[in-house]
Amino acid sequence: MKPEEDAYGQEIWAYYSGEKIFEIVERDDGYIDVGPNLKVYFSSYEDWPPHEKKAMEFVKGRVLDVGCGAGRHSLYLQEKGLDVLGIDISPLAVKVCKLRGLKKAEVMSIEEVNFKPDSFDTILMMGNNFGLLGSFKKAQRLLKRFHKMTSKKALIIADTRDPYKTKNPDHLKYQEFNRKRGRMSGQLRIRIRFKRYATKWFNYLIVSKEEMKEILTGTGWKVKESIDSGDSSYTAIIEKEDDE
């Protein structure tokens, strides 16, 4: 990744350095939104919403934190004594993770994830990071790869949100636009902007519970249970199918 494309890392670095900033997300239909205060990426366990705390109870063994950001989940689990590897496509985000004390962190995109069999017991995709799977076909391909590189009783703990739980007319119009061009309703095409920096455009997938089940079909994974947040967000606890 070129330094000028690491807008996400730049905002993480800026907040870590003391700036009070917000995240700016641009969608390919021209819609621009303000994301969360960057404080959330640095928040401690005590400040997490109940569904995130509940999800942490399922984490076990060797952990791969996909899209670790500033490392809040990885650092919490490391403190609990788990063996955690945090990965992120952003070099600056990984740098911040290491400065904050994460022992194992690497610059790696989700497409590059390809470890040997039985490397991990838990794959963590919090902070809506199920979205990094990008599209239906890409999600199935990567989930099959995750299946090969994890232990027999491994779990994927994945956070997302139901795209249909909105009344925003711009979002509803975008969903219709997606369906017309053969994409899933919640398949966003976005980029992150910060000051003069901008990431490359990338696909980011948000799905309903039914759509998640459809994506998992044939990958060797199934939903064990879902943890609701009280709004559109939910966390899926995904386990390997019994016959695998």
Short mmCIF file of C-alpha atoms in Angstrom, two decimals:
data_model
loop_
_atom_site.label_atom_id
_atom_site.label_comp_id
_atom_site.label_asym_id
_atom_site.label_seq_id
_atom_site.Cartn_x
_atom_site.Cartn_y
_atom_site.Cartn_z
CA MET A 1 0.00 0.00 0.00
CA LYS A 2 1.29 3.43 -0.95
CA PRO A 3 1.53 5.88 1.99
CA GLU A 4 -0.91 8.30 0.32
CA GLU A 5 -3.51 5.49 0.19
CA ASP A 6 -3.34 4.66 3.89
CA ALA A 7 -6.09 7.04 4.96
CA TYR A 8 -7.32 4.59 7.59
CA GLY A 9 -3.85 4.26 9.09
CA GLN A 10 -3.35 8.00 9.01
CA GLU A 11 -6.52 8.61 11.01
CA ILE A 12 -5.56 5.88 13.51
CA TRP A 13 -2.11 7.46 13.84
CA ALA A 14 -3.58 10.95 14.22
CA TYR A 15 -5.88 9.87 17.04
CA TYR A 16 -3.07 7.94 18.72
CA SER A 17 -0.98 11.14 18.49
CA GLY A 18 -3.65 13.16 20.29
CA GLU A 19 -5.91 14.55 17.56
CA LYS A 20 -9.69 14.36 18.07
CA ILE A 21 -11.06 13.30 14.71
CA PHE A 22 -13.84 11.40 12.96
CA GLU A 23 -13.80 8.90 10.12
CA ILE A 24 -15.10 9.97 6.70
CA VAL A 25 -16.57 7.26 4.44
CA GLU A 26 -17.39 7.90 0.78
CA ARG A 27 -19.66 5.55 -1.18
CA ASP A 28 -19.58 5.09 -4.95
CA ASP A 29 -22.98 6.72 -5.41
CA GLY A 30 -21.57 9.95 -4.00
CA TYR A 31 -22.98 9.47 -0.48
CA ILE A 32 -20.59 10.71 2.21
CA ASP A 33 -21.00 9.85 5.86
CA VAL A 34 -19.19 10.48 9.10
CA GLY A 35 -18.11 7.29 10.81
CA PRO A 36 -17.60 6.82 14.54
CA ASN A 37 -15.35 8.94 16.68
CA LEU A 38 -11.95 7.28 16.46
CA LYS A 39 -12.14 6.83 20.22
CA VAL A 40 -14.07 3.60 19.63
CA TYR A 41 -11.02 1.97 17.98
CA PHE A 42 -9.04 2.56 21.18
CA SER A 43 -11.79 1.77 23.68
CA SER A 44 -11.21 -0.63 26.57
CA TYR A 45 -13.36 -3.65 27.37
CA GLU A 46 -15.34 -1.75 30.01
CA ASP A 47 -16.64 0.63 27.33
CA TRP A 48 -17.66 -2.01 24.78
CA PRO A 49 -21.34 -2.68 24.07
CA PRO A 50 -22.83 -5.83 25.68
CA HIS A 51 -22.92 -7.88 22.46
CA GLU A 52 -19.15 -7.37 21.96
CA LYS A 53 -18.43 -8.44 25.53
CA LYS A 54 -20.60 -11.51 25.07
CA ALA A 55 -18.77 -12.40 21.85
CA MET A 56 -15.43 -12.41 23.65
CA GLU A 57 -16.65 -15.31 25.81
CA PHE A 58 -16.49 -17.59 22.76
CA VAL A 59 -12.89 -16.80 21.81
CA LYS A 60 -10.48 -19.68 22.41
CA GLY A 61 -6.95 -20.85 21.69
CA ARG A 62 -4.88 -19.36 18.91
CA VAL A 63 -6.56 -16.27 17.50
CA LEU A 64 -6.33 -14.49 14.15
CA ASP A 65 -7.77 -10.96 14.41
CA VAL A 66 -8.64 -9.94 10.84
CA GLY A 67 -8.62 -6.18 10.37
CA CYS A 68 -7.25 -5.53 13.85
CA GLY A 69 -7.22 -1.73 13.48
CA ALA A 70 -5.74 -0.13 16.59
CA GLY A 71 -5.77 -3.53 18.29
CA ARG A 72 -8.45 -3.19 20.96
CA HIS A 73 -9.72 -6.77 20.69
CA SER A 74 -6.28 -8.29 20.19
CA LEU A 75 -4.84 -6.46 23.18
CA TYR A 76 -7.75 -7.51 25.41
CA LEU A 77 -7.36 -11.17 24.42
CA GLN A 78 -3.57 -11.01 24.76
CA GLU A 79 -4.06 -9.74 28.30
CA LYS A 80 -6.24 -12.79 28.93
CA GLY A 81 -3.32 -15.00 27.97
CA LEU A 82 -4.38 -15.99 24.47
CA ASP A 83 -1.99 -16.32 21.54
CA VAL A 84 -3.17 -13.55 19.19
CA LEU A 85 -1.99 -12.49 15.76
CA GLY A 86 -3.47 -9.21 14.55
CA ILE A 87 -3.43 -8.44 10.84
CA ASP A 88 -4.40 -5.30 8.96
CA ILE A 89 -3.86 -3.98 5.46
CA SER A 90 -2.75 -0.64 6.95
CA PRO A 91 0.97 -0.36 7.86
CA LEU A 92 0.27 2.56 10.21
CA ALA A 93 -2.50 0.68 12.02
CA VAL A 94 -0.12 -2.23 12.58
CA LYS A 95 2.52 0.20 13.83
CA VAL A 96 0.04 1.61 16.36
CA CYS A 97 -0.88 -1.92 17.49
CA LYS A 98 2.76 -2.69 18.19
CA LEU A 99 3.31 0.60 20.00
CA ARG A 100 0.29 -0.20 22.17
CA GLY A 101 1.84 -3.52 23.15
CA LEU A 102 0.51 -6.13 20.73
CA LYS A 103 3.23 -8.76 20.47
CA LYS A 104 2.20 -10.24 17.12
CA ALA A 105 0.93 -7.97 14.36
CA GLU A 106 1.50 -8.11 10.62
CA VAL A 107 0.61 -6.04 7.58
CA MET A 108 -1.64 -8.34 5.56
CA SER A 109 -4.83 -8.00 3.54
CA ILE A 110 -7.65 -10.50 3.90
CA GLU A 111 -6.88 -11.77 0.38
CA GLU A 112 -3.36 -12.70 1.53
CA VAL A 113 -4.54 -14.76 4.50
CA ASN A 114 -3.39 -18.30 3.75
CA PHE A 115 -1.86 -20.12 6.71
CA LYS A 116 -1.07 -23.81 7.03
CA PRO A 117 -3.74 -26.21 8.37
CA ASP A 118 -4.55 -26.10 12.09
CA SER A 119 -2.99 -22.66 12.56
CA PHE A 120 -5.87 -21.05 14.49
CA ASP A 121 -8.76 -21.94 16.79
CA THR A 122 -10.60 -18.63 16.45
CA ILE A 123 -10.85 -16.15 13.59
CA LEU A 124 -12.03 -12.78 14.85
CA MET A 125 -13.83 -10.35 12.54
CA MET A 126 -15.19 -7.72 14.92
CA GLY A 127 -16.04 -4.09 14.19
CA ASN A 128 -18.25 -5.08 11.22
CA ASN A 129 -15.28 -6.89 9.72
CA PHE A 130 -17.36 -9.64 8.16
CA GLY A 131 -17.63 -6.87 5.60
CA LEU A 132 -14.02 -7.41 4.54
CA LEU A 133 -15.17 -10.57 2.74
CA GLY A 134 -16.40 -8.14 0.10
CA SER A 135 -18.88 -10.08 -2.02
CA PHE A 136 -20.78 -13.37 -2.12
CA LYS A 137 -18.24 -15.22 -4.28
CA LYS A 138 -15.19 -13.79 -2.55
CA ALA A 139 -16.70 -14.57 0.86
CA GLN A 140 -17.26 -18.22 -0.05
CA ARG A 141 -13.74 -18.55 -1.43
CA LEU A 142 -12.13 -17.04 1.66
CA LEU A 143 -14.35 -18.97 4.08
CA LYS A 144 -13.25 -22.23 2.47
CA ARG A 145 -9.65 -21.12 2.93
CA PHE A 146 -10.35 -20.26 6.58
CA HIS A 147 -11.79 -23.75 6.99
CA LYS A 148 -8.55 -25.37 5.82
CA MET A 149 -6.26 -23.34 8.05
CA THR A 150 -8.18 -23.73 11.33
CA SER A 151 -8.54 -26.50 13.89
CA LYS A 152 -11.37 -29.03 13.91
CA LYS A 153 -13.53 -27.15 16.45
CA ALA A 154 -12.57 -23.66 15.30
CA LEU A 155 -14.92 -20.68 15.40
CA ILE A 156 -15.31 -17.53 13.35
CA ILE A 157 -16.65 -14.63 15.42
CA ALA A 158 -17.96 -12.12 12.92
CA ASP A 159 -19.59 -8.74 13.42
CA THR A 160 -21.87 -7.22 10.78
CA ARG A 161 -25.17 -5.42 10.46
CA ASP A 162 -28.46 -6.02 8.70
CA PRO A 163 -28.65 -3.60 5.74
CA TYR A 164 -32.44 -3.80 5.65
CA LYS A 165 -32.86 -2.32 9.12
CA THR A 166 -32.77 1.26 7.90
CA LYS A 167 -35.24 3.95 6.91
CA ASN A 168 -32.63 6.15 5.27
CA PRO A 169 -33.94 6.73 1.71
CA ASP A 170 -30.40 7.07 0.33
CA HIS A 171 -29.46 3.66 1.72
CA LEU A 172 -32.66 2.05 0.40
CA LYS A 173 -32.04 3.58 -3.02
CA TYR A 174 -28.46 2.29 -2.99
CA GLN A 175 -29.67 -1.21 -2.15
CA GLU A 176 -31.96 -1.11 -5.16
CA PHE A 177 -29.07 0.20 -7.28
CA ASN A 178 -26.96 -2.75 -6.13
CA ARG A 179 -29.61 -5.32 -6.98
CA LYS A 180 -30.00 -3.86 -10.47
CA ARG A 181 -26.28 -4.31 -11.12
CA GLY A 182 -26.27 -7.89 -9.84
CA ARG A 183 -24.76 -7.24 -6.43
CA MET A 184 -26.02 -8.10 -2.97
CA SER A 185 -28.10 -5.30 -1.46
CA GLY A 186 -25.52 -4.61 1.23
CA GLN A 187 -22.44 -4.85 -0.97
CA LEU A 188 -20.99 -1.39 -0.51
CA ARG A 189 -18.32 0.14 -2.69
CA ILE A 190 -16.53 2.62 -0.45
CA ARG A 191 -13.30 4.36 0.41
CA ILE A 192 -11.98 6.03 3.56
CA ARG A 193 -10.85 9.65 3.39
CA PHE A 194 -8.73 11.62 5.82
CA LYS A 195 -7.22 15.03 5.08
CA ARG A 196 -5.39 14.59 1.75
CA TYR A 197 -5.33 10.79 2.01
CA ALA A 198 -7.79 8.35 0.41
CA THR A 199 -7.84 4.57 0.31
CA LYS A 200 -8.47 2.73 -2.91
CA TRP A 201 -12.13 1.88 -3.56
CA PHE A 202 -13.04 -1.47 -2.02
CA ASN A 203 -16.07 -3.71 -1.57
CA TYR A 204 -17.51 -3.99 1.92
CA LEU A 205 -20.32 -6.44 2.58
CA ILE A 206 -23.06 -6.12 5.20
CA VAL A 207 -25.63 -8.90 5.38
CA SER A 208 -28.81 -10.03 7.09
CA LYS A 209 -28.82 -13.24 9.13
CA GLU A 210 -30.49 -15.12 6.27
CA GLU A 211 -27.94 -13.84 3.76
CA MET A 212 -25.11 -14.91 6.04
CA LYS A 213 -26.52 -18.45 6.13
CA GLU A 214 -26.67 -18.46 2.32
CA ILE A 215 -23.04 -17.33 2.09
CA LEU A 216 -21.91 -20.04 4.53
CA THR A 217 -23.63 -22.83 2.57
CA GLY A 218 -21.03 -25.11 1.05
CA THR A 219 -18.08 -23.56 2.87
CA GLY A 220 -17.99 -26.02 5.79
CA TRP A 221 -19.25 -23.41 8.26
CA LYS A 222 -22.61 -22.78 9.88
CA VAL A 223 -24.02 -20.22 12.32
CA LYS A 224 -24.01 -21.56 15.87
CA GLU A 225 -25.78 -18.53 17.32
CA SER A 226 -26.21 -14.81 16.85
CA ILE A 227 -25.78 -12.10 19.46
CA ASP A 228 -28.06 -9.14 18.87
CA SER A 229 -27.09 -5.58 19.73
CA GLY A 230 -30.54 -4.02 19.89
CA ASP A 231 -30.06 -2.20 16.58
CA SER A 232 -28.99 -3.35 13.11
CA SER A 233 -25.65 -4.77 14.29
CA TYR A 234 -25.18 -8.36 15.37
CA THR A 235 -22.34 -10.79 15.98
CA ALA A 236 -22.45 -14.28 14.52
CA ILE A 237 -20.72 -17.19 16.23
CA ILE A 238 -19.83 -19.47 13.32
CA GLU A 239 -18.69 -23.07 13.80
CA LYS A 240 -17.54 -25.88 11.55
CA GLU A 241 -20.21 -28.27 10.33
CA ASP A 242 -20.34 -31.60 12.17
CA ASP A 243 -19.56 -33.72 9.14
CA GLU A 244 -16.42 -31.83 8.29
#
